[in-house]
JSON list of C-alpha atoms in Angstrom, two decimals:
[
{"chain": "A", "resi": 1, "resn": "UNK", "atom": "CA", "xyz": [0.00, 0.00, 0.00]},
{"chain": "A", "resi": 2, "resn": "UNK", "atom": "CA", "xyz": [1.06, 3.38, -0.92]},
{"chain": "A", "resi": 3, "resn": "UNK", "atom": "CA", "xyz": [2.38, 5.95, 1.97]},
{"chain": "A", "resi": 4, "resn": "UNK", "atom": "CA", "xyz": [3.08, 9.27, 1.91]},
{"chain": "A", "resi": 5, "resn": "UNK", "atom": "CA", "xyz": [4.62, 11.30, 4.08]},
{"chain": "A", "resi": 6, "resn": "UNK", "atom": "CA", "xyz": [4.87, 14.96, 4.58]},
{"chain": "A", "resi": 7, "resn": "UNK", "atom": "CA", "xyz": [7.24, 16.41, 7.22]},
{"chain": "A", "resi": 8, "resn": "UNK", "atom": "CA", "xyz": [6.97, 18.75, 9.07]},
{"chain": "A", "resi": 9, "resn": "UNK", "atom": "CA", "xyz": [3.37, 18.43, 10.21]},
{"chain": "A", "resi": 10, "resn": "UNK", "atom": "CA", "xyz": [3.36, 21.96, 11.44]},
{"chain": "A", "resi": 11, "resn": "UNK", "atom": "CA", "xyz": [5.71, 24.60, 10.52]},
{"chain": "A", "resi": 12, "resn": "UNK", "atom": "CA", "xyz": [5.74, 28.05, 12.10]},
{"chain": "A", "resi": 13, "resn": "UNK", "atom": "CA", "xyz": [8.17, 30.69, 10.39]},
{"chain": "A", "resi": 14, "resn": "UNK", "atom": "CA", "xyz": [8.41, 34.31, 10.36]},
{"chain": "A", "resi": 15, "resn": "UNK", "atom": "CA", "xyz": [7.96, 36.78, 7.47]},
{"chain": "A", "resi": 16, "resn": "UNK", "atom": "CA", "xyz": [11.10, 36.68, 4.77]},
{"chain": "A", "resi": 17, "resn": "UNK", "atom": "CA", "xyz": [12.27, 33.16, 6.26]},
{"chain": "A", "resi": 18, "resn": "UNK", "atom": "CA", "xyz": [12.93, 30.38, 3.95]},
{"chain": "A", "resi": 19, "resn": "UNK", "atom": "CA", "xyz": [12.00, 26.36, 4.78]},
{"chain": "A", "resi": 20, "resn": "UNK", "atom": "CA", "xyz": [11.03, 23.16, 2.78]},
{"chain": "A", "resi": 21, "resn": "UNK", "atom": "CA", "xyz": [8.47, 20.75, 3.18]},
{"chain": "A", "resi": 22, "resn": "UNK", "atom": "CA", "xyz": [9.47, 17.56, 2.44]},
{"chain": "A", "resi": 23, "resn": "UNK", "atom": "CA", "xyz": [6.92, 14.57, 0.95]},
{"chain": "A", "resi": 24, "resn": "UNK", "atom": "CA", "xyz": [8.66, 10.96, 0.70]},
{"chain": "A", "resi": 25, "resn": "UNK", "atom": "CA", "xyz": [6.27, 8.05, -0.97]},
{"chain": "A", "resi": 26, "resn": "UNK", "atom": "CA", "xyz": [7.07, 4.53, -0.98]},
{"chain": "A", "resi": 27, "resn": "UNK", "atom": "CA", "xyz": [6.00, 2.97, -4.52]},
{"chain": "A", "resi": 28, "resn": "UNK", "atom": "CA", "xyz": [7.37, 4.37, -7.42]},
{"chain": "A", "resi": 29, "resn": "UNK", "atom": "CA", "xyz": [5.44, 6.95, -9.20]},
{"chain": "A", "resi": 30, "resn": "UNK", "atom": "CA", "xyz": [7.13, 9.73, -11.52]},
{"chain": "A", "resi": 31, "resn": "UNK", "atom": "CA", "xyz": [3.26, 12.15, -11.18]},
{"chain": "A", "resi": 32, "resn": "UNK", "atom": "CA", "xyz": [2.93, 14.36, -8.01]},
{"chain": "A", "resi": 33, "resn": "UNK", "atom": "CA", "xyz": [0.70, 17.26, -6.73]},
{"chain": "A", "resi": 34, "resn": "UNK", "atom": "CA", "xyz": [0.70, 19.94, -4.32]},
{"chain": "A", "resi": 35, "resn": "UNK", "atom": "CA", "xyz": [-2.24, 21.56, -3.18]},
{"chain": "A", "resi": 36, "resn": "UNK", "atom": "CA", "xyz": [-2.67, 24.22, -1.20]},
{"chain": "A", "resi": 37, "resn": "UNK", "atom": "CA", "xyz": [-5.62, 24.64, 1.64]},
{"chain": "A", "resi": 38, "resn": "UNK", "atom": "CA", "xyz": [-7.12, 27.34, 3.38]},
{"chain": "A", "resi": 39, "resn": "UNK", "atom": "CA", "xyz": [-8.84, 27.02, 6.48]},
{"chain": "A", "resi": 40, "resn": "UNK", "atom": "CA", "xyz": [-12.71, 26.12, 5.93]},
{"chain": "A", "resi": 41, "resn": "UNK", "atom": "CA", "xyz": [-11.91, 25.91, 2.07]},
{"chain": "A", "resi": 42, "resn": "UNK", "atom": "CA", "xyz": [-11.56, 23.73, -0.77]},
{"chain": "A", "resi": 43, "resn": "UNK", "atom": "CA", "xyz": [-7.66, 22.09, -2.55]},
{"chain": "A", "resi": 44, "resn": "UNK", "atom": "CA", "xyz": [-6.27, 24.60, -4.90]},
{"chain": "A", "resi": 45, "resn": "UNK", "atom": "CA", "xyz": [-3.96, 22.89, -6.81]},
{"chain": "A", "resi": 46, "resn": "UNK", "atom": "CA", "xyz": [-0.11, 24.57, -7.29]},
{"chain": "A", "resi": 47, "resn": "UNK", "atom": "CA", "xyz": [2.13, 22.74, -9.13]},
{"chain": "A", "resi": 48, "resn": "UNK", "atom": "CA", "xyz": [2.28, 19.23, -11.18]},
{"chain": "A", "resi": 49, "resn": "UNK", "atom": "CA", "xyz": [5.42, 17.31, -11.39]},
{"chain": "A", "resi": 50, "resn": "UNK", "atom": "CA", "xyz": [5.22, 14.92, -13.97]},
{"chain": "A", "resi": 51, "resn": "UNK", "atom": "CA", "xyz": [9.02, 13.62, -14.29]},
{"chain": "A", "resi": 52, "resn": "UNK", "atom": "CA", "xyz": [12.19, 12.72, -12.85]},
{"chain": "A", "resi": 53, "resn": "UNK", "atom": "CA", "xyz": [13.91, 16.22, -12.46]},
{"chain": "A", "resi": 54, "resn": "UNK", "atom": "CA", "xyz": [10.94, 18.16, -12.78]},
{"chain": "A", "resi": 55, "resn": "UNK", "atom": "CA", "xyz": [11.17, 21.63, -11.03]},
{"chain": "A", "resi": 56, "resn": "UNK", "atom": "CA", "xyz": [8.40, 24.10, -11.22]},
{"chain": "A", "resi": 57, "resn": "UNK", "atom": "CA", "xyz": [8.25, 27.67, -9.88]},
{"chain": "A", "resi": 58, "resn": "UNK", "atom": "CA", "xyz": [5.37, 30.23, -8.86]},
{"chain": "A", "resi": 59, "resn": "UNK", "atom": "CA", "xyz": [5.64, 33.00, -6.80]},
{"chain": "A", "resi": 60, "resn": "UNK", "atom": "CA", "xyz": [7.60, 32.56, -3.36]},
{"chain": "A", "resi": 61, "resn": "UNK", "atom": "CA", "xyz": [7.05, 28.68, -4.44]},
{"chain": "A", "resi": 62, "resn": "UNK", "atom": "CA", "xyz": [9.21, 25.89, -5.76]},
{"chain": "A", "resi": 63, "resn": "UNK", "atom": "CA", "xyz": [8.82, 22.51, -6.22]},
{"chain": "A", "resi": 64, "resn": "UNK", "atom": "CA", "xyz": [10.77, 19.60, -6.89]},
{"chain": "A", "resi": 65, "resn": "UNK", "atom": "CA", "xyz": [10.60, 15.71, -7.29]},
{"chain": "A", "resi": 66, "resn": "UNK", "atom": "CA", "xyz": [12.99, 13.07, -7.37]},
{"chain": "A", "resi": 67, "resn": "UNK", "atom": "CA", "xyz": [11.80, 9.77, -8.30]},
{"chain": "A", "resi": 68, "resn": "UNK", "atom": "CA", "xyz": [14.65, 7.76, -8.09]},
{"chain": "A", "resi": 69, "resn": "UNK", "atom": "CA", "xyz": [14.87, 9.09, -4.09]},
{"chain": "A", "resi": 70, "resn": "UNK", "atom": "CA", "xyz": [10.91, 9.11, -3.90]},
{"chain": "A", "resi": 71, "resn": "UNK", "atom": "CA", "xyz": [10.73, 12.91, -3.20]},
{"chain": "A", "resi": 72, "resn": "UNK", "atom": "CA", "xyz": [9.40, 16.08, -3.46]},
{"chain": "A", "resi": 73, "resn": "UNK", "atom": "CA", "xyz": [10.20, 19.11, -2.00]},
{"chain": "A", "resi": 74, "resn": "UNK", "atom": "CA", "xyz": [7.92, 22.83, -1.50]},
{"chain": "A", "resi": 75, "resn": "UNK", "atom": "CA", "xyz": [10.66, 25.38, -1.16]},
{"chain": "A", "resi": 76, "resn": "UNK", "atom": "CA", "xyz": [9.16, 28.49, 0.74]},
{"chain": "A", "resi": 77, "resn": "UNK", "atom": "CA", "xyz": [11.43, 31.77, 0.18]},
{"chain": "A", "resi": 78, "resn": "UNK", "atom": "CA", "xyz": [10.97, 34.65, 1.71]},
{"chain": "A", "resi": 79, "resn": "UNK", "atom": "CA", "xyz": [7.60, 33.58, 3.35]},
{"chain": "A", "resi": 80, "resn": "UNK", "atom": "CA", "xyz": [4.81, 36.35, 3.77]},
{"chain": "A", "resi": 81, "resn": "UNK", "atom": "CA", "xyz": [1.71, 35.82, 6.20]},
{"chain": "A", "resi": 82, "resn": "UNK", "atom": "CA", "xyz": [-0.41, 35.09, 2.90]},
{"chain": "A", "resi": 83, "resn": "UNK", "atom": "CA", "xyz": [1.37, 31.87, 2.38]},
{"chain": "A", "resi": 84, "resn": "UNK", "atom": "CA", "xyz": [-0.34, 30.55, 5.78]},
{"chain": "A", "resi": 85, "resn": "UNK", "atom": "CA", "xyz": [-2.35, 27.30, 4.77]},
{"chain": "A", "resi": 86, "resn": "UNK", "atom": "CA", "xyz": [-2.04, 23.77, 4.83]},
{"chain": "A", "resi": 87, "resn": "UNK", "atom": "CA", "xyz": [0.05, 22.36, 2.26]},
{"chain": "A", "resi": 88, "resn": "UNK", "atom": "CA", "xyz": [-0.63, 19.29, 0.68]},
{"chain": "A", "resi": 89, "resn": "UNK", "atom": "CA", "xyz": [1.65, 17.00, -1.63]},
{"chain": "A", "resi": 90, "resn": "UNK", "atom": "CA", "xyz": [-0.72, 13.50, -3.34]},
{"chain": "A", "resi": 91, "resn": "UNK", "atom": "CA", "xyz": [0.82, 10.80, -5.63]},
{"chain": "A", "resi": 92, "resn": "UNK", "atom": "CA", "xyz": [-0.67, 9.50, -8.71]},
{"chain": "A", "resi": 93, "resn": "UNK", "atom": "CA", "xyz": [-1.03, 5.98, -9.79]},
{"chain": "A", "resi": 94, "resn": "UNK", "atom": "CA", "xyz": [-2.21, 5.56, -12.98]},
{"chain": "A", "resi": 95, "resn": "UNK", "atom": "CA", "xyz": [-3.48, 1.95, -13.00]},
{"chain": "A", "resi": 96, "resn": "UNK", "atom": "CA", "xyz": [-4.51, 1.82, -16.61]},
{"chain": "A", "resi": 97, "resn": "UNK", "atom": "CA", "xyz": [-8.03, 2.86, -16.49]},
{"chain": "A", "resi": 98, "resn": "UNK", "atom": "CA", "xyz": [-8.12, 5.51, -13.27]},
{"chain": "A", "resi": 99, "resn": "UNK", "atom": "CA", "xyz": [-5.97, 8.13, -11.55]},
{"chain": "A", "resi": 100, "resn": "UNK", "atom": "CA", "xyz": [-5.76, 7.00, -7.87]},
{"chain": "A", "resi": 101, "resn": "UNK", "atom": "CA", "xyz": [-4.06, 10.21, -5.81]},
{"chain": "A", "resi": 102, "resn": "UNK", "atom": "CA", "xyz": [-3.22, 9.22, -2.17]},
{"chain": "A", "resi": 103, "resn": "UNK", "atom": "CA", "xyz": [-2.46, 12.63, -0.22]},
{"chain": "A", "resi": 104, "resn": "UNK", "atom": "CA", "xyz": [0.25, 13.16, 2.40]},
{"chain": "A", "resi": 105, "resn": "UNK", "atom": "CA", "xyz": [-0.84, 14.32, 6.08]},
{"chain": "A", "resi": 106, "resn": "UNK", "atom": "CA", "xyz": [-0.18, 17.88, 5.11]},
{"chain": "A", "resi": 107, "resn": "UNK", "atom": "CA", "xyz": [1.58, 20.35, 6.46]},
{"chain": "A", "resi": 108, "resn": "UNK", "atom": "CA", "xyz": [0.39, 23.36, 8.51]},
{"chain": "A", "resi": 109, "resn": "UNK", "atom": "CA", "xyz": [2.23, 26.65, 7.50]},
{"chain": "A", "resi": 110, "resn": "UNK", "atom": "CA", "xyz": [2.10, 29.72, 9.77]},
{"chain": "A", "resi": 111, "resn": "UNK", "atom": "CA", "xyz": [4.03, 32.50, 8.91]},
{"chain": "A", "resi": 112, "resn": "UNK", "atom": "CA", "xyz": [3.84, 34.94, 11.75]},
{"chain": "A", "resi": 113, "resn": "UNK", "atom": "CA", "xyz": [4.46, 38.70, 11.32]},
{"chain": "B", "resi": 1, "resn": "UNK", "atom": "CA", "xyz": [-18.41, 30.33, -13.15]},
{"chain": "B", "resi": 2, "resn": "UNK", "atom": "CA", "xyz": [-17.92, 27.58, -10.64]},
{"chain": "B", "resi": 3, "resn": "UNK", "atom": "CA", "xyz": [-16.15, 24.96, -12.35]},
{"chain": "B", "resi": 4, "resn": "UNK", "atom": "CA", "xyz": [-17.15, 22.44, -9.70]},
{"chain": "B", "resi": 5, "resn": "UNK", "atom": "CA", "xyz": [-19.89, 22.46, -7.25]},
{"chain": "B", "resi": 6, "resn": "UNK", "atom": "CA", "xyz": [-21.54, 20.88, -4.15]},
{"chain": "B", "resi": 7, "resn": "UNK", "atom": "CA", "xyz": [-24.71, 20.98, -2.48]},
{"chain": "B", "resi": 8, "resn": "UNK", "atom": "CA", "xyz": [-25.65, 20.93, 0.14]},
{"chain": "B", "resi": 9, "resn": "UNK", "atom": "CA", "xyz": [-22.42, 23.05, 1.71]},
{"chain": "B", "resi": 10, "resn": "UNK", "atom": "CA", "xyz": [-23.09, 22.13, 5.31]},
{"chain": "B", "resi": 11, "resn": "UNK", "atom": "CA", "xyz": [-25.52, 19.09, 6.56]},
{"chain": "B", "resi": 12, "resn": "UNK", "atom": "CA", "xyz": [-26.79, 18.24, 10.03]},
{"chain": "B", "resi": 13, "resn": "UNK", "atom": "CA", "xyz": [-28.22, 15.75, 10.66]},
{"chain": "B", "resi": 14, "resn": "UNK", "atom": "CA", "xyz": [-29.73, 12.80, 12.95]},
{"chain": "B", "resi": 15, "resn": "UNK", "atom": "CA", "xyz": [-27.74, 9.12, 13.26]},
{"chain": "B", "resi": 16, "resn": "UNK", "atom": "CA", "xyz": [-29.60, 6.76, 11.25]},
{"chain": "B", "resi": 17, "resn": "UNK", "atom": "CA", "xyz": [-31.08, 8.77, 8.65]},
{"chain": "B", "resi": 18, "resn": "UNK", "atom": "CA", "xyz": [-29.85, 9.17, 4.69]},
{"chain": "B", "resi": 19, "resn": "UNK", "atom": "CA", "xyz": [-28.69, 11.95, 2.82]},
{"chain": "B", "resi": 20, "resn": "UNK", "atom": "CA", "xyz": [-27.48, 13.17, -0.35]},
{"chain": "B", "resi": 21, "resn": "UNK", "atom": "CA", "xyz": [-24.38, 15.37, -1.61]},
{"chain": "B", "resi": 22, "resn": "UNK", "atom": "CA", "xyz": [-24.76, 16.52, -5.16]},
{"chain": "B", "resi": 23, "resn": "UNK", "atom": "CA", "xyz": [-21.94, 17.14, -7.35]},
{"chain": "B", "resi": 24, "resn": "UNK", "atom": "CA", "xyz": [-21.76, 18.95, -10.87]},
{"chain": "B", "resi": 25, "resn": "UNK", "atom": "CA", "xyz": [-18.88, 20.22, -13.08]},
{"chain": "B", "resi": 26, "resn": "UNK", "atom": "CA", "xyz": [-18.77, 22.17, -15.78]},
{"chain": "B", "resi": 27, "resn": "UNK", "atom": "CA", "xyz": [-15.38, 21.79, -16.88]},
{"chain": "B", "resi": 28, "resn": "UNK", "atom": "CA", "xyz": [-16.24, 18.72, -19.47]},
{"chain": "B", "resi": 29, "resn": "UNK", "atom": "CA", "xyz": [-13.79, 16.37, -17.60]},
{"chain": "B", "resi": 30, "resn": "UNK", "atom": "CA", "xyz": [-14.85, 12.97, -17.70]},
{"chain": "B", "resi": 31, "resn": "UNK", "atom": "CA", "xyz": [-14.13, 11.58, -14.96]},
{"chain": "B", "resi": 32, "resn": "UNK", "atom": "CA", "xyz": [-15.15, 12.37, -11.14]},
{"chain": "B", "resi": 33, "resn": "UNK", "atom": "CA", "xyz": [-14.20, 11.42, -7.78]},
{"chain": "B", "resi": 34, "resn": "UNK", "atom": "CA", "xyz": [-15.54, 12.13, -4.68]},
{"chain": "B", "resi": 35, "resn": "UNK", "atom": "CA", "xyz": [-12.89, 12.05, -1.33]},
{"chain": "B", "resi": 36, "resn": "UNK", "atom": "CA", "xyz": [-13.37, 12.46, 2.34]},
{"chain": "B", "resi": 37, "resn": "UNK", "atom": "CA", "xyz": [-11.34, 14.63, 4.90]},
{"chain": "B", "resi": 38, "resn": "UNK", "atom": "CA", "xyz": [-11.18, 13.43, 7.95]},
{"chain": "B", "resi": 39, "resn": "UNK", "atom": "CA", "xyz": [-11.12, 15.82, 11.26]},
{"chain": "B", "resi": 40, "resn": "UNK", "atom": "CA", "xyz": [-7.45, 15.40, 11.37]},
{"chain": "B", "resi": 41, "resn": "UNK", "atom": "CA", "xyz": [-7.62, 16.82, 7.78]},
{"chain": "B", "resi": 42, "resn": "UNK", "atom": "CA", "xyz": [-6.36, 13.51, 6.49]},
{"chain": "B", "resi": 43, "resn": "UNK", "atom": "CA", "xyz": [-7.56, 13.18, 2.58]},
{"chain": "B", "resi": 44, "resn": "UNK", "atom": "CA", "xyz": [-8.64, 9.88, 1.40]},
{"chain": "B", "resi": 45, "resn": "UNK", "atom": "CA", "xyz": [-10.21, 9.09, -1.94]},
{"chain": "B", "resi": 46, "resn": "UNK", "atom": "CA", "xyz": [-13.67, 7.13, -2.04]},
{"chain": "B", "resi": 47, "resn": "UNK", "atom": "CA", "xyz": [-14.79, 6.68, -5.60]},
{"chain": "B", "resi": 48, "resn": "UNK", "atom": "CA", "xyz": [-13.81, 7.66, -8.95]},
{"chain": "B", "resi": 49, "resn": "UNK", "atom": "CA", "xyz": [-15.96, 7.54, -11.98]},
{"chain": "B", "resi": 50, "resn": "UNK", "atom": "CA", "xyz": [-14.50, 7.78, -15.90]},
{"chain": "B", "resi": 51, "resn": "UNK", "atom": "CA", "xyz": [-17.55, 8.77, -17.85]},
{"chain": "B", "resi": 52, "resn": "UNK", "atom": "CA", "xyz": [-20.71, 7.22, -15.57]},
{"chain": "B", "resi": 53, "resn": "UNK", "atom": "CA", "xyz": [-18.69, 4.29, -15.14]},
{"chain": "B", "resi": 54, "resn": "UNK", "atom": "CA", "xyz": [-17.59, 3.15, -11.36]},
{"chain": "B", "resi": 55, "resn": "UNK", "atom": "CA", "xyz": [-13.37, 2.82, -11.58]},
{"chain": "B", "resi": 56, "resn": "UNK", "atom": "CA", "xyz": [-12.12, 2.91, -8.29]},
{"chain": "B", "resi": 57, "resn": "UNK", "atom": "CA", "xyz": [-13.99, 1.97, -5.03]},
{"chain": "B", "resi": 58, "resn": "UNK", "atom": "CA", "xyz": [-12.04, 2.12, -2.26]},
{"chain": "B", "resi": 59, "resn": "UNK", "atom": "CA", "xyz": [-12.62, 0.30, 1.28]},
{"chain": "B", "resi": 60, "resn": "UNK", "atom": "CA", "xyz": [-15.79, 1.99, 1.62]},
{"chain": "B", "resi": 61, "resn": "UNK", "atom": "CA", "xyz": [-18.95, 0.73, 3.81]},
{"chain": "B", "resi": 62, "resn": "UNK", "atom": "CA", "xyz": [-21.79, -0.42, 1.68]},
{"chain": "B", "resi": 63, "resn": "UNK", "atom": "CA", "xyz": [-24.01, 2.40, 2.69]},
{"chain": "B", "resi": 64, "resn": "UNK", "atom": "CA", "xyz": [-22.01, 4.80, 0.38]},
{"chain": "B", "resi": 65, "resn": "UNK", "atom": "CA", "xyz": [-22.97, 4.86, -2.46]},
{"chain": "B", "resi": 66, "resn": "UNK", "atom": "CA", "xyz": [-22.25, 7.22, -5.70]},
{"chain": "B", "resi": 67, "resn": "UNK", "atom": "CA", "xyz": [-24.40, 7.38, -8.68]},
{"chain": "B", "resi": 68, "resn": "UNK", "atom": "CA", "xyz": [-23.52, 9.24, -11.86]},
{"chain": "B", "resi": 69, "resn": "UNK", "atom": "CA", "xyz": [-26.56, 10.67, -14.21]},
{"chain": "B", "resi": 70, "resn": "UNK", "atom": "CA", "xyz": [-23.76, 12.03, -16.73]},
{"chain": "B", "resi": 71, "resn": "UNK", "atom": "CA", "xyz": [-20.73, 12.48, -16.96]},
{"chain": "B", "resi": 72, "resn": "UNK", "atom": "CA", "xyz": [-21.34, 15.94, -15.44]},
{"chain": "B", "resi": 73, "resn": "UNK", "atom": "CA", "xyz": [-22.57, 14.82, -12.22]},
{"chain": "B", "resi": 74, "resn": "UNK", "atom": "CA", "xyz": [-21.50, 12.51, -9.43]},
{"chain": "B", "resi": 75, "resn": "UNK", "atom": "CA", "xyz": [-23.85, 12.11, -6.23]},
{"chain": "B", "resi": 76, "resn": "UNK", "atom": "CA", "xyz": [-22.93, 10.75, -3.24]},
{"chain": "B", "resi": 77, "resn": "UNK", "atom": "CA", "xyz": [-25.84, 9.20, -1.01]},
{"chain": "B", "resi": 78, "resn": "UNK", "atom": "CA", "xyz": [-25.52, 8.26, 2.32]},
{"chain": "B", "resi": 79, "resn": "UNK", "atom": "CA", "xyz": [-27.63, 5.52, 4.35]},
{"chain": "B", "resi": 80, "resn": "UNK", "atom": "CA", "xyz": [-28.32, 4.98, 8.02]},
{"chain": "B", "resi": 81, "resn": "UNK", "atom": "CA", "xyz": [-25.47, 7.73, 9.11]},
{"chain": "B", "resi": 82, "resn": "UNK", "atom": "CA", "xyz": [-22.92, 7.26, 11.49]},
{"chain": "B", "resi": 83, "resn": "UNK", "atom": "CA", "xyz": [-21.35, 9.35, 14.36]},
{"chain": "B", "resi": 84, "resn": "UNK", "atom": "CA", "xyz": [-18.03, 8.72, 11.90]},
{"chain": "B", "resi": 85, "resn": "UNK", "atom": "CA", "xyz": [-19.30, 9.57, 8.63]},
{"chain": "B", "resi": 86, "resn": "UNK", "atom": "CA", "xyz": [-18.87, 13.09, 10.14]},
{"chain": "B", "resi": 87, "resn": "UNK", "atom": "CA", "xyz": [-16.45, 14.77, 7.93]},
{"chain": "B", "resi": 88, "resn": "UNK", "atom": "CA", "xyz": [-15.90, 16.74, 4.83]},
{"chain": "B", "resi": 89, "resn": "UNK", "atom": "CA", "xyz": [-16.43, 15.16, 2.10]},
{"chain": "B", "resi": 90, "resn": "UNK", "atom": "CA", "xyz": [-14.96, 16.65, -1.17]},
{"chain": "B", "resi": 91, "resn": "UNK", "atom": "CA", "xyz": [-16.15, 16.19, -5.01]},
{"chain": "B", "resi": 92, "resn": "UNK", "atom": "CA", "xyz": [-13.35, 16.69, -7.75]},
{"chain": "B", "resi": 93, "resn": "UNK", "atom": "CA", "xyz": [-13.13, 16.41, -11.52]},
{"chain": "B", "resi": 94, "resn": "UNK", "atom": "CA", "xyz": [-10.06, 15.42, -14.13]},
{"chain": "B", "resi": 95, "resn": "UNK", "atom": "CA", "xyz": [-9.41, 14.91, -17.78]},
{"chain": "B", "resi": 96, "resn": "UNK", "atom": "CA", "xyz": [-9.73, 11.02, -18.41]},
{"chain": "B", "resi": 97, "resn": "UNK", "atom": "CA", "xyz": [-6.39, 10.17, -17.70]},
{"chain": "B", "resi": 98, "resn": "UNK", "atom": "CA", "xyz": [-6.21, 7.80, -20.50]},
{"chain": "B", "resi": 99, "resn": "UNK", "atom": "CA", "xyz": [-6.35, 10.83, -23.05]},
{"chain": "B", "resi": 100, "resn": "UNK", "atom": "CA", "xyz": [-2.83, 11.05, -24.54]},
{"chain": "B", "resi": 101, "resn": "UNK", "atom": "CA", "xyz": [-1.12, 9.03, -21.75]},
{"chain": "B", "resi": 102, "resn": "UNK", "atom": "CA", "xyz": [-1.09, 12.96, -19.65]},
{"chain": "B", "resi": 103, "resn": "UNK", "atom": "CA", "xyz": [-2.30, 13.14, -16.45]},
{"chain": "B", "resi": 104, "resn": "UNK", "atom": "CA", "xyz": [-4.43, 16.18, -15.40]},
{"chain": "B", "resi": 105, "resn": "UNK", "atom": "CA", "xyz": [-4.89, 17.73, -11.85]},
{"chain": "B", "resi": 106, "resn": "UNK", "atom": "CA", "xyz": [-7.91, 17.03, -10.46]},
{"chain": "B", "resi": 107, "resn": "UNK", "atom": "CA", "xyz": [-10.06, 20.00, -9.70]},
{"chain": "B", "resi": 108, "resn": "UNK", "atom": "CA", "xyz": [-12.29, 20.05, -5.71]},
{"chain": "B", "resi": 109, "resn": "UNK", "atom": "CA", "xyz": [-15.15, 21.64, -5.47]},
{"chain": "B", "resi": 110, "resn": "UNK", "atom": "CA", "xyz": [-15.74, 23.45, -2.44]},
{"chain": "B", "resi": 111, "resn": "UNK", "atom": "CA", "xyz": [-16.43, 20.64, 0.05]},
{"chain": "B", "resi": 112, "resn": "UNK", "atom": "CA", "xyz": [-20.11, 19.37, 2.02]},
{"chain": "B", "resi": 113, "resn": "UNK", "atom": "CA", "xyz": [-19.10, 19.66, 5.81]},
{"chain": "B", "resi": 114, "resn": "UNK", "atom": "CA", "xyz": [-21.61, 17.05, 7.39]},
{"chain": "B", "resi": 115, "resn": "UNK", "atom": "CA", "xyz": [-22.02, 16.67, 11.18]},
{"chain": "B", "resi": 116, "resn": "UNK", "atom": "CA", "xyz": [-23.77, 13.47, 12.11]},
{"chain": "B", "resi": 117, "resn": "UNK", "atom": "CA", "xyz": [-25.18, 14.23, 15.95]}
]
């Protein structure tokens, strides 16, 4: 069975600070998401990693995966109070006829003033 | 325009009794999903369906379950609730990921919070 791991579970930084979330998976898979939740709201999806390598950029926001190491990384730089949500990373496994995502246990962000 | 909606947005209700969530997208994926979030915000997919047709069913009691109309909509019903069907339960929509081999991200709608007292 497929697990997926985010660390840390909660994360509190101050404005202009920079820290990574890290999301390790056990099965091989070379598709990942991160998704982004506010409090009371629905998944906004941020970035989609779809190879070895793959390193995508928005904002104060960078992610990363490594397949062969069976992780991905959200880079935070220069955090601002905005940024506060729960992050989520899910991997896809494509069986053939369905997309099966299996999220990580998040990650709280709070970036204090 | 809301590319993918729920109602009811928040249910209360009675153990014992059955409801309905109601899902629709307008995006023209074809496939739909619906997931539940726990109170420890853990995410854990339920169902999937790829153009009306049932693909995934998770571990899932019995007294879930999902029926598709069209491709457009996915409903969730719910008999004889439980104190831990209490959750959020999200709807979500993708591309059938069999077109051209490319995944596509899946798209929530805003989430049914239901409180089973």
């Amino acid at each position: 069975e497929l697990k997926v791991e985010q660390n840390p579970l909660f994360l509190s930084m101050q404005e202009g600070k920079n820290y990574t979330i890290y999301c390790n998976y056990s099965t091989t898979s070379d598709r990942l998401y991160w998704y982004r939740q506010d409090p009371g709201k629905s998944l906004e999806s941020l970035f989609v990693l779809l190879s070895n390598g793959a390193v995508k950029q928005e904002g104060r926001l960078m992610a990363s995966l490594d397949t062969k190491a069976r992780l991905s990384t959200l880079h935070i730089t220069a955090a601002v109070h905005d940024l506060s949500a729960t992050y989520f990373c899910a991997v896809d496994i494509y069986t053939g006829t369905a997309s099966k995502l299996t999220f990580g246990t998040g990650t709280r962000l709070q970036v204090t003033l | 325009d809301t590319a993918v909606s729920q109602t009811p947005k928040y249910l209360v209700t009675q153990m014992g009794n059955d409801k309905s969530i109601k899902c629709e997208q307008n995006l023209g994926h074809d496939t739909m999903y619906w997931y539940k979030q726990d109170s420890k915000k853990f995410l854990k997919i339920m169902f999937s369906y790829n153009n009306k047709e049932l693909i995934i069913n998770e571990t899932v009691p019995n007294r879930f379950s999902p029926k598709s109309p069209d491709k457009a909509h996915l409903n969730l019903h719910i008999n004889s609730l439980e104190l831990g069907d209490s959750a959020v339960y999200f709807c979500a929509s993708s591309q059938d990921p069999a077109d051209g081999g490319a995944l596509e991200t899946q798209y929530f709608g805003p989430g049914t919070r239901l409180l089973v007292l």
